[in-house]
Amino acid sequence: MSVVLNFKSHLAELFAQALRAVAPDHADATILIERPKNAAHGDYACNLAMQLAKPLRKPPRDIAQALIDALPKSDVIEKLEIAGAGFINVFITTAAKRGVVRGVLQAGAGYGHIHLGAGRKVGVEFVSANPTGPLHVGHGRGAAVGDCLCSVLHAAGWNVTREFYYNDAGVQIDNLTRSVQLRCLGITPDDPSWPESGYRGDYIADVAQAYLAQEMVEADDQHVQASGDVTDAEAIRHFAVAYLRREQDIDLRAFGVNFDVFALESALYTEGKVDEVVKKLIASGHTYEQDDALWLRTTAFGDDKDRVMRKSDGTYTYFVPDIAYHLDKWRRGFVRVINEQGADHHSTITRVRAGLQALDVGIPQGWPEYVLHQMVTVLRNGQEVKISKRAGSYVTLRDLIDEVGCDATRYFLAARHPDSQLVFDIDLAKSKSNENPVYYIQYAHARISAVLSQWGGEHQALLQADVSLLDSEYETMLLQKMIDYPQVIENAALELAPHLIAFYLKDLAADFHSYYNASRFLVEDEALKCARLALIAAVAQVMRNGLAILGVSAPEKM
């Protein structure tokens, strides 16, 4: 019997073939294969017959019977039942479920990968912090969610590009430049002349010191040499931005996050892309002049009011370079673009989409897509932590990594729906207890590794295990959990919800710990021992696969 690794996809293909035979004119109908809430109703259910009732003008139960009669034979299906108004309930054979053990062991790191994206290009932009200081914990949440989302989409068959957009132009960069310049002149934030909008963190002193020492900074493909001239604001700006970009990149590497593309807002101006977009929007007839400003008629595209593009002082509002940047993404061939950003960016969504529609270059509505994350509150000893020694006014990502480690930081920041507020409890993240989900999951993997190490046999022997011996309730639960993993990947990709992987792993670890506490593995019966070891080796593989998506390690010892 051939091993099926994704029952839902297998059944969807069988029903697609039956559909072509029963109703060829409706072969493009959506085929939904879902897991019934009640296990007595089978392993999967299909509502295709009810969808076809109206167009075919036949009772759905009759159509259901016709689909069952036309369904190709499969070793996976034990029986089919028509229920209720016309649901088709599918029962999977026990042998097929047990076959997942061998399937997981053979597929290894590829288990759970699906072909949803079919190799199409998707660009995911995330973090995209202003290069004005160290990354804060909010950037960390964006980094964790964005990177995990990229890994989920990759596992779902998309060709993923990770992208970071630096806002290295505008008022905040002017404030950075002035802050560093003042520090170079020996003026500190305690001085009455310090500007209200100036940056006060100790890191500004570090930048100034490096500039005065005429250090060389490498940031991506840039090499910036400090001149030490405190009167040259442009040189200070150039150096400060490069210095802080390098610092952010060091933080991201420590966090296990790497990017394929770095884009600079300043380049959109120097390369004429902002001017090009403005001219195109004017030519499109969607702009008008009023109060010495240039406006974009965004109300034509669903906005609640029109928006200023060019202010009376001749400078552009922040969403104009955003339009130019996204036009560039479109020209680079991304059929899909997803931006993971803080919830404070919500107001830009309508404006950017309106501007892209106004360009009339074929960009679809609803492009780009957005995933917005909420604020993070950091607790220690039950009290909120608000400041960092380096940044002064906020908790940095590096603070968290240094205190609780990369694994716990990544898991905690990615383990809730991005749209929900997140409380990061430092004490919980550091604890070695079952209440700490990172410890709980990693400990499950380490337990399996210890058992397999004690056994000391060859991995190849597990592929020959007699899995028909796996019949306890704990074993049945673990088999079902592993069967569900490809579906979890699909749901996480469709819903842009990588936290579903974290939820799944916690449940899988719970089922394993229950099995471990109730069972013995290194028993005298060689066949039973081999079957149980094959099962837990497969569980460990699924854990590694899920943890890899979250960017969390799978230790063999703890």
XYZ file of C-alpha atoms in Angstrom:
558
model
C 0.000 0.000 0.000
C 1.418 3.420 -0.947
C 1.805 5.871 1.924
C -0.427 8.968 1.804
C 1.015 11.935 3.705
C -1.814 14.421 3.177
C -5.227 12.791 3.460
C -7.124 15.990 2.773
C -5.311 16.632 -0.533
C -5.700 12.978 -1.498
C -9.446 13.046 -0.860
C -9.839 16.387 -2.654
C -8.248 14.866 -5.765
C -10.510 11.781 -5.577
C -13.627 13.961 -5.300
C -12.372 16.167 -8.164
C -12.239 13.078 -10.380
C -15.725 12.004 -9.252
C -17.015 15.539 -9.907
C -15.704 15.480 -13.486
C -17.612 12.244 -14.047
C -20.883 13.282 -12.342
C -21.098 16.973 -13.304
C -18.470 17.850 -15.941
C -20.034 21.287 -16.496
C -19.335 22.134 -12.842
C -15.834 20.676 -12.603
C -14.517 23.987 -11.230
C -16.715 23.806 -8.113
C -14.835 24.315 -4.828
C -14.157 21.031 -3.068
C -14.075 21.444 0.696
C -12.729 18.569 2.765
C -13.123 19.262 6.475
C -12.687 17.416 9.757
C -16.063 16.807 11.477
C -16.337 18.047 15.063
C -17.800 14.697 16.083
C -15.409 11.746 15.532
C -18.425 9.449 15.068
C -19.085 11.282 11.783
C -15.845 9.996 10.293
C -12.377 11.443 9.780
C -13.342 13.869 7.010
C -16.530 15.255 5.466
C -17.334 16.732 2.042
C -20.315 19.006 1.284
C -19.918 18.918 -2.521
C -23.310 17.274 -3.103
C -25.100 20.122 -1.320
C -23.241 22.702 -3.421
C -24.356 20.951 -6.626
C -28.023 20.504 -5.647
C -29.213 23.851 -7.001
C -27.332 23.909 -10.340
C -28.096 20.211 -11.026
C -31.678 20.484 -9.735
C -31.392 17.170 -7.920
C -31.690 16.122 -4.268
C -28.257 16.419 -2.618
C -28.413 12.902 -1.197
C -28.880 11.531 -4.746
C -25.874 13.565 -5.938
C -23.889 12.319 -2.950
C -24.607 8.719 -3.938
C -23.578 9.450 -7.546
C -20.295 10.971 -6.332
C -19.621 7.967 -4.111
C -20.300 5.614 -7.038
C -17.890 7.616 -9.243
C -15.155 7.966 -6.620
C -11.939 6.161 -7.663
C -10.883 3.281 -5.430
C -8.384 4.152 -2.700
C -6.584 2.066 -0.068
C -6.997 5.022 2.268
C -10.805 4.902 2.472
C -12.442 2.361 4.773
C -16.044 3.468 4.136
C -18.207 6.378 2.991
C -21.524 7.424 4.506
C -24.178 9.915 3.440
C -25.346 11.958 6.415
C -27.896 14.681 7.063
C -28.911 16.759 4.058
C -26.171 15.291 1.893
C -22.794 15.368 3.647
C -20.402 12.630 2.583
C -18.544 11.351 5.636
C -15.223 9.620 4.951
C -13.673 7.051 7.270
C -9.918 6.455 6.847
C -8.485 2.961 7.301
C -6.447 2.267 10.425
C -3.622 0.977 8.209
C -3.474 4.286 6.334
C -3.320 6.236 9.596
C -0.518 4.053 10.914
C 1.276 4.476 7.599
C 1.955 8.096 8.548
C 4.790 6.876 10.787
C 6.775 5.520 7.856
C 5.715 8.495 5.763
C 7.088 11.003 8.265
C 10.344 9.085 8.737
C 10.855 8.909 4.967
C 9.903 12.525 4.258
C 12.000 13.904 7.123
C 12.262 17.703 7.059
C 9.908 17.749 4.049
C 6.965 16.311 5.960
C 4.112 18.798 6.052
C 5.219 20.653 2.925
C 2.318 21.238 0.531
C 1.901 22.738 -2.955
C -0.580 25.494 -2.164
C 1.656 28.242 -3.580
C 2.693 26.214 -6.638
C 6.038 28.029 -6.758
C 4.485 31.486 -7.260
C 6.381 34.539 -6.023
C 5.410 36.244 -2.775
C 7.270 39.156 -1.260
C 7.007 39.518 2.506
C 8.133 42.815 4.001
C 8.625 42.901 7.754
C 10.429 44.736 10.572
C 11.159 47.764 8.300
C 12.292 49.840 11.278
C 13.447 53.427 10.998
C 17.261 53.380 11.333
C 17.107 55.778 14.285
C 17.883 53.435 17.169
C 18.054 49.842 18.420
C 15.167 47.519 17.567
C 12.515 47.550 20.277
C 10.373 44.630 21.418
C 7.605 45.665 18.994
C 10.065 45.323 16.106
C 10.944 41.954 17.635
C 7.331 40.821 17.389
C 7.268 41.949 13.759
C 10.515 40.050 13.132
C 9.228 36.854 14.771
C 5.795 36.928 13.102
C 7.178 37.975 9.708
C 9.982 35.406 9.638
C 7.673 32.579 10.784
C 5.127 33.652 8.173
C 7.814 33.392 5.486
C 8.703 29.884 6.679
C 5.021 28.859 6.692
C 4.525 30.157 3.138
C 7.691 28.376 1.998
C 6.387 25.117 3.504
C 3.100 25.767 1.676
C 4.892 25.898 -1.686
C 5.396 29.645 -2.239
C 8.613 31.151 -3.602
C 9.284 33.605 -0.763
C 11.396 36.769 -0.749
C 12.101 38.380 2.645
C 12.360 42.157 2.410
C 13.328 45.001 4.793
C 12.435 48.608 3.902
C 14.456 51.327 5.605
C 12.723 54.687 6.153
C 16.044 56.517 5.876
C 14.537 59.853 4.775
C 12.346 62.458 6.447
C 11.937 64.260 9.754
C 13.023 61.393 12.025
C 16.341 61.097 10.218
C 16.785 64.868 10.562
C 16.204 64.469 14.317
C 18.742 61.638 14.446
C 21.331 63.727 12.604
C 20.860 66.696 14.945
C 21.021 64.444 18.041
C 24.326 62.854 16.962
C 25.747 66.251 15.994
C 24.937 67.684 19.419
C 26.550 64.694 21.128
C 29.643 65.229 18.953
C 29.734 68.801 20.309
C 29.579 67.528 23.878
C 25.954 68.522 24.483
C 23.906 65.907 26.376
C 20.115 65.372 26.725
C 20.344 67.001 30.190
C 21.280 70.313 28.594
C 18.409 72.846 28.345
C 19.245 73.373 24.643
C 18.560 69.704 23.808
C 15.662 69.608 21.297
C 12.393 68.036 22.431
C 12.378 65.780 19.365
C 15.999 64.692 19.925
C 16.928 61.080 20.691
C 18.106 60.601 24.276
C 19.367 57.005 24.443
C 22.979 56.183 25.275
C 23.336 54.684 21.798
C 23.429 58.231 20.348
C 26.622 58.829 22.350
C 28.032 55.593 20.872
C 27.305 56.807 17.326
C 28.879 60.188 18.046
C 31.973 58.601 19.564
C 32.404 56.329 16.528
C 31.952 59.303 14.192
C 34.570 61.391 16.016
C 36.943 58.396 15.979
C 36.505 58.289 12.170
C 35.405 54.651 12.227
C 34.412 52.678 9.121
C 30.946 51.096 9.158
C 29.714 48.309 6.889
C 25.950 48.057 6.391
C 24.833 45.588 3.700
C 26.796 46.575 0.611
C 27.673 50.029 1.954
C 31.038 51.065 3.445
C 30.755 54.412 5.214
C 33.845 56.173 6.542
C 33.241 58.809 9.239
C 35.007 62.106 8.572
C 34.855 63.395 12.141
C 33.769 66.819 10.865
C 31.098 67.965 13.328
C 29.921 70.757 11.020
C 29.058 68.386 8.144
C 25.420 67.403 8.858
C 25.120 65.343 5.670
C 28.195 63.274 6.563
C 26.826 62.748 10.100
C 23.435 61.675 8.677
C 25.043 59.214 6.269
C 27.256 57.707 8.986
C 24.553 57.563 11.688
C 22.099 55.762 9.406
C 24.760 53.214 8.336
C 25.858 52.706 11.967
C 22.324 52.047 13.204
C 21.492 49.848 10.208
C 24.502 47.724 11.141
C 23.363 47.578 14.783
C 19.862 46.496 13.750
C 21.310 43.861 11.447
C 23.424 42.467 14.314
C 20.261 42.211 16.437
C 18.366 40.474 13.645
C 21.154 37.958 13.046
C 21.192 37.191 16.775
C 17.455 36.609 16.383
C 17.996 34.194 13.481
C 16.350 36.523 10.937
C 17.909 37.101 7.521
C 16.653 39.107 4.551
C 16.982 38.639 0.798
C 16.386 42.303 -0.094
C 17.101 45.598 1.675
C 15.319 48.624 0.188
C 16.023 52.275 1.036
C 13.421 55.020 1.030
C 16.148 57.517 0.079
C 16.867 55.536 -3.102
C 13.276 56.069 -4.255
C 14.044 59.792 -4.346
C 17.566 59.626 -5.776
C 16.483 57.183 -8.512
C 13.520 59.381 -9.478
C 10.888 56.778 -8.586
C 8.904 59.135 -6.343
C 8.830 61.838 -9.034
C 7.763 59.239 -11.610
C 4.822 58.102 -9.457
C 3.685 61.660 -8.798
C 3.724 62.432 -12.536
C 1.782 59.234 -13.274
C -0.841 60.076 -10.642
C -1.227 63.620 -12.009
C -1.551 62.221 -15.553
C -4.196 59.742 -14.340
C -6.511 62.635 -13.442
C -6.862 61.492 -9.819
C -5.080 64.511 -8.285
C -5.965 68.161 -7.738
C -4.392 71.323 -6.325
C -5.901 72.994 -3.255
C -4.464 75.258 -0.507
C -1.013 75.249 -2.180
C -0.926 71.450 -1.821
C -1.296 68.500 -4.215
C -4.071 66.080 -3.231
C -4.853 62.496 -4.267
C -8.550 61.762 -4.696
C -8.415 58.601 -2.532
C -12.182 58.821 -1.874
C -12.619 57.414 -5.395
C -11.046 54.213 -4.071
C -12.864 53.805 -0.747
C -11.021 56.225 1.550
C -13.077 58.399 3.921
C -11.401 61.603 2.700
C -8.863 62.743 0.112
C -5.207 62.854 1.143
C -2.421 65.388 0.696
C 0.440 64.092 -1.465
C 2.653 67.164 -1.639
C 2.511 69.689 1.185
C 2.669 73.468 0.699
C 6.403 73.403 1.575
C 7.060 71.099 -1.400
C 7.783 67.927 0.619
C 5.834 64.707 0.093
C 3.695 62.988 2.732
C 4.925 59.584 3.846
C 2.492 57.465 1.780
C 3.811 58.810 -1.559
C 7.188 56.998 -1.389
C 5.215 53.962 -0.159
C 3.269 53.967 -3.438
C 6.521 54.251 -5.406
C 8.037 51.400 -3.386
C 5.074 49.108 -4.014
C 5.013 49.924 -7.718
C 8.639 48.768 -7.736
C 7.593 45.512 -6.048
C 4.894 44.985 -8.682
C 7.436 45.539 -11.458
C 9.714 42.976 -9.837
C 7.086 40.336 -10.580
C 5.451 39.666 -7.217
C 1.959 38.298 -7.825
C 1.489 38.631 -4.092
C 2.919 41.031 -1.528
C 2.369 40.835 2.240
C 3.409 43.572 4.667
C 3.825 42.638 8.332
C 3.727 45.892 10.310
C 2.687 47.399 13.616
C -0.991 48.197 14.116
C -0.121 51.922 14.041
C 0.339 51.560 10.262
C -3.367 50.802 9.820
C -4.132 54.244 8.396
C -1.675 53.805 5.511
C -3.382 50.726 4.054
C -6.240 52.487 2.250
C -3.974 55.299 0.984
C -1.315 53.023 -0.474
C -3.885 50.759 -2.126
C -5.768 53.796 -3.486
C -2.572 55.207 -4.964
C -1.731 51.895 -6.620
C -5.243 51.642 -8.095
C -5.034 55.226 -9.356
C -1.856 54.349 -11.298
C -4.005 52.009 -13.430
C -1.174 49.593 -14.228
C -3.107 46.357 -13.584
C -2.442 45.981 -9.859
C -5.391 44.047 -8.351
C -7.576 45.466 -5.596
C -6.524 44.436 -2.098
C -2.838 44.385 -3.152
C -0.721 44.454 -1.026
C -2.021 42.351 1.865
C -1.305 43.374 5.449
C -0.686 41.532 8.710
C -0.709 44.014 11.596
C 0.594 43.180 15.058
C -0.439 44.781 18.324
C 1.717 46.168 21.121
C 3.892 44.079 23.429
C 3.998 44.592 27.202
C 7.068 43.200 28.978
C 6.711 42.000 32.593
C 9.330 41.105 35.202
C 8.260 40.101 38.731
C 4.721 41.026 37.722
C 5.722 44.624 36.965
C 5.844 46.248 33.527
C 9.361 46.926 32.198
C 9.453 50.096 30.097
C 13.054 51.145 29.576
C 16.410 49.852 28.421
C 19.853 51.020 29.529
C 20.875 51.497 25.891
C 17.700 52.962 24.399
C 16.536 54.826 27.480
C 12.844 54.926 26.594
C 11.900 51.385 25.574
C 12.798 47.696 25.925
C 15.081 46.547 23.115
C 14.960 43.240 21.293
C 18.557 42.611 22.310
C 17.586 43.016 25.996
C 15.122 40.145 25.648
C 17.496 37.905 23.674
C 20.268 38.474 26.228
C 17.969 37.744 29.164
C 15.809 34.807 28.029
C 17.569 33.526 24.886
C 16.637 33.509 21.214
C 14.354 30.447 21.364
C 12.047 31.736 24.093
C 11.979 35.242 22.616
C 11.003 33.989 19.163
C 8.363 31.570 20.453
C 6.710 34.023 22.851
C 6.591 36.818 20.243
C 5.116 34.558 17.552
C 2.826 32.377 19.650
C -0.271 34.576 19.677
C -2.434 35.940 16.890
C -0.711 39.150 15.697
C -3.948 41.077 16.185
C -4.009 40.365 19.930
C -2.158 42.284 22.638
C 0.850 40.326 23.894
C 2.244 40.168 27.416
C 5.848 38.918 27.462
C 6.514 37.495 30.934
C 10.299 37.324 31.356
C 10.041 35.107 34.445
C 7.846 32.586 32.609
C 10.129 32.607 29.548
C 13.135 31.787 31.764
C 11.400 29.110 33.844
C 12.137 25.416 33.430
C 8.581 24.248 34.052
C 5.623 22.841 32.165
C 4.012 26.291 32.295
C 6.692 27.550 29.910
C 5.531 26.317 26.468
C 9.030 26.560 24.942
C 10.525 24.397 27.683
C 7.527 22.023 27.494
C 7.925 21.429 23.739
C 11.729 21.251 23.738
C 11.655 18.883 26.719
C 9.366 16.531 24.759
C 11.897 16.455 21.921
C 14.794 15.914 24.340
C 12.917 13.045 26.023
C 12.467 11.295 22.668
C 16.125 11.853 21.795
C 17.150 10.330 25.145
C 15.024 7.196 24.559
C 16.354 6.741 21.016
C 19.918 7.304 22.236
C 19.460 4.705 24.965
C 18.152 2.277 22.335
C 21.140 2.982 20.089
C 19.739 1.248 16.989
C 19.783 2.317 13.343
C 17.172 4.735 11.994
C 16.686 2.424 8.996
C 15.337 -0.309 11.260
C 12.435 1.920 12.282
C 11.201 2.066 8.677
C 10.519 -1.672 8.881
C 8.554 -1.438 12.152
C 5.248 -3.312 12.405
C 3.029 -0.278 13.009
C -0.082 -2.479 13.267
C 0.961 -2.928 16.916
C 0.222 0.738 17.639
C -3.286 0.441 19.043
C -3.410 2.233 22.415
C -5.442 5.431 22.855
C -2.196 7.419 23.294
C -0.759 6.019 20.072
C -3.980 6.694 18.165
C -3.922 10.300 19.438
C -0.325 10.835 18.330
C -1.001 9.314 14.900
C -3.933 11.683 14.389
C -1.873 14.660 15.535
C 0.841 13.887 12.963
C -1.778 13.382 10.242
C -3.101 16.871 11.044
C 0.275 18.612 10.593
C 0.030 19.306 6.807
C -3.442 20.749 7.424
C -2.055 23.042 10.126
C 0.547 24.296 7.622
C -2.219 24.936 5.080
C -4.418 26.782 7.593
C -1.497 28.880 8.826
C -0.626 29.818 5.222
C -4.206 30.604 4.206
C -4.932 32.646 7.329
C -1.441 34.232 7.499
C -1.390 32.945 11.075
C 1.958 31.352 12.048
C 0.855 31.195 15.700
C -1.191 28.124 14.708
C 2.118 26.214 14.474
C 2.934 27.189 18.067
C -0.492 26.021 19.255
C -0.092 22.738 17.372
C 3.348 21.997 18.829
C 2.134 22.593 22.367
C -0.730 20.127 21.820
C 1.606 17.578 20.187
C 4.010 17.871 23.146
C 1.116 17.380 25.589
C 0.001 14.206 23.805
C 3.574 12.894 23.788
C 4.175 13.612 27.499
C 0.939 11.729 28.306
C 2.151 8.771 26.201
C 5.601 8.889 27.813
C 4.176 8.859 31.335
C 1.844 5.930 30.565
C 4.129 3.715 28.468
C 7.441 1.909 28.287
C 9.441 1.983 25.077
C 12.492 -0.228 25.557
C 10.403 -3.369 26.191
C 11.622 -6.926 25.638
C 9.170 -7.585 22.789
C 11.349 -6.548 19.837
C 8.459 -5.866 17.428
C 6.531 -3.742 19.938
C 9.693 -1.863 20.912
C 10.459 -1.085 17.287
C 6.887 0.089 16.606
C 6.845 2.440 19.583
C 10.293 3.822 18.807
C 9.273 4.427 15.190
C 6.226 6.334 16.426
C 8.148 8.620 18.784
C 10.926 9.131 16.209
C 8.227 10.352 13.813
C 6.789 12.616 16.532
C 10.266 14.085 17.086
C 10.599 14.742 13.350
C 7.295 16.617 13.246
C 8.374 18.625 16.296
C 11.647 19.561 14.573
C 9.770 20.596 11.439
C 7.356 22.801 13.382
C 10.062 24.310 15.580
C 12.131 25.086 12.468
C 9.225 27.139 11.104
C 9.164 29.109 14.362
C 12.951 29.485 14.254
C 13.291 27.596 17.559
C 15.897 24.900 18.210
C 15.079 21.255 18.960
C 17.635 20.210 21.622
C 18.566 16.580 22.112
C 19.549 17.160 25.749
C 18.196 19.519 28.413
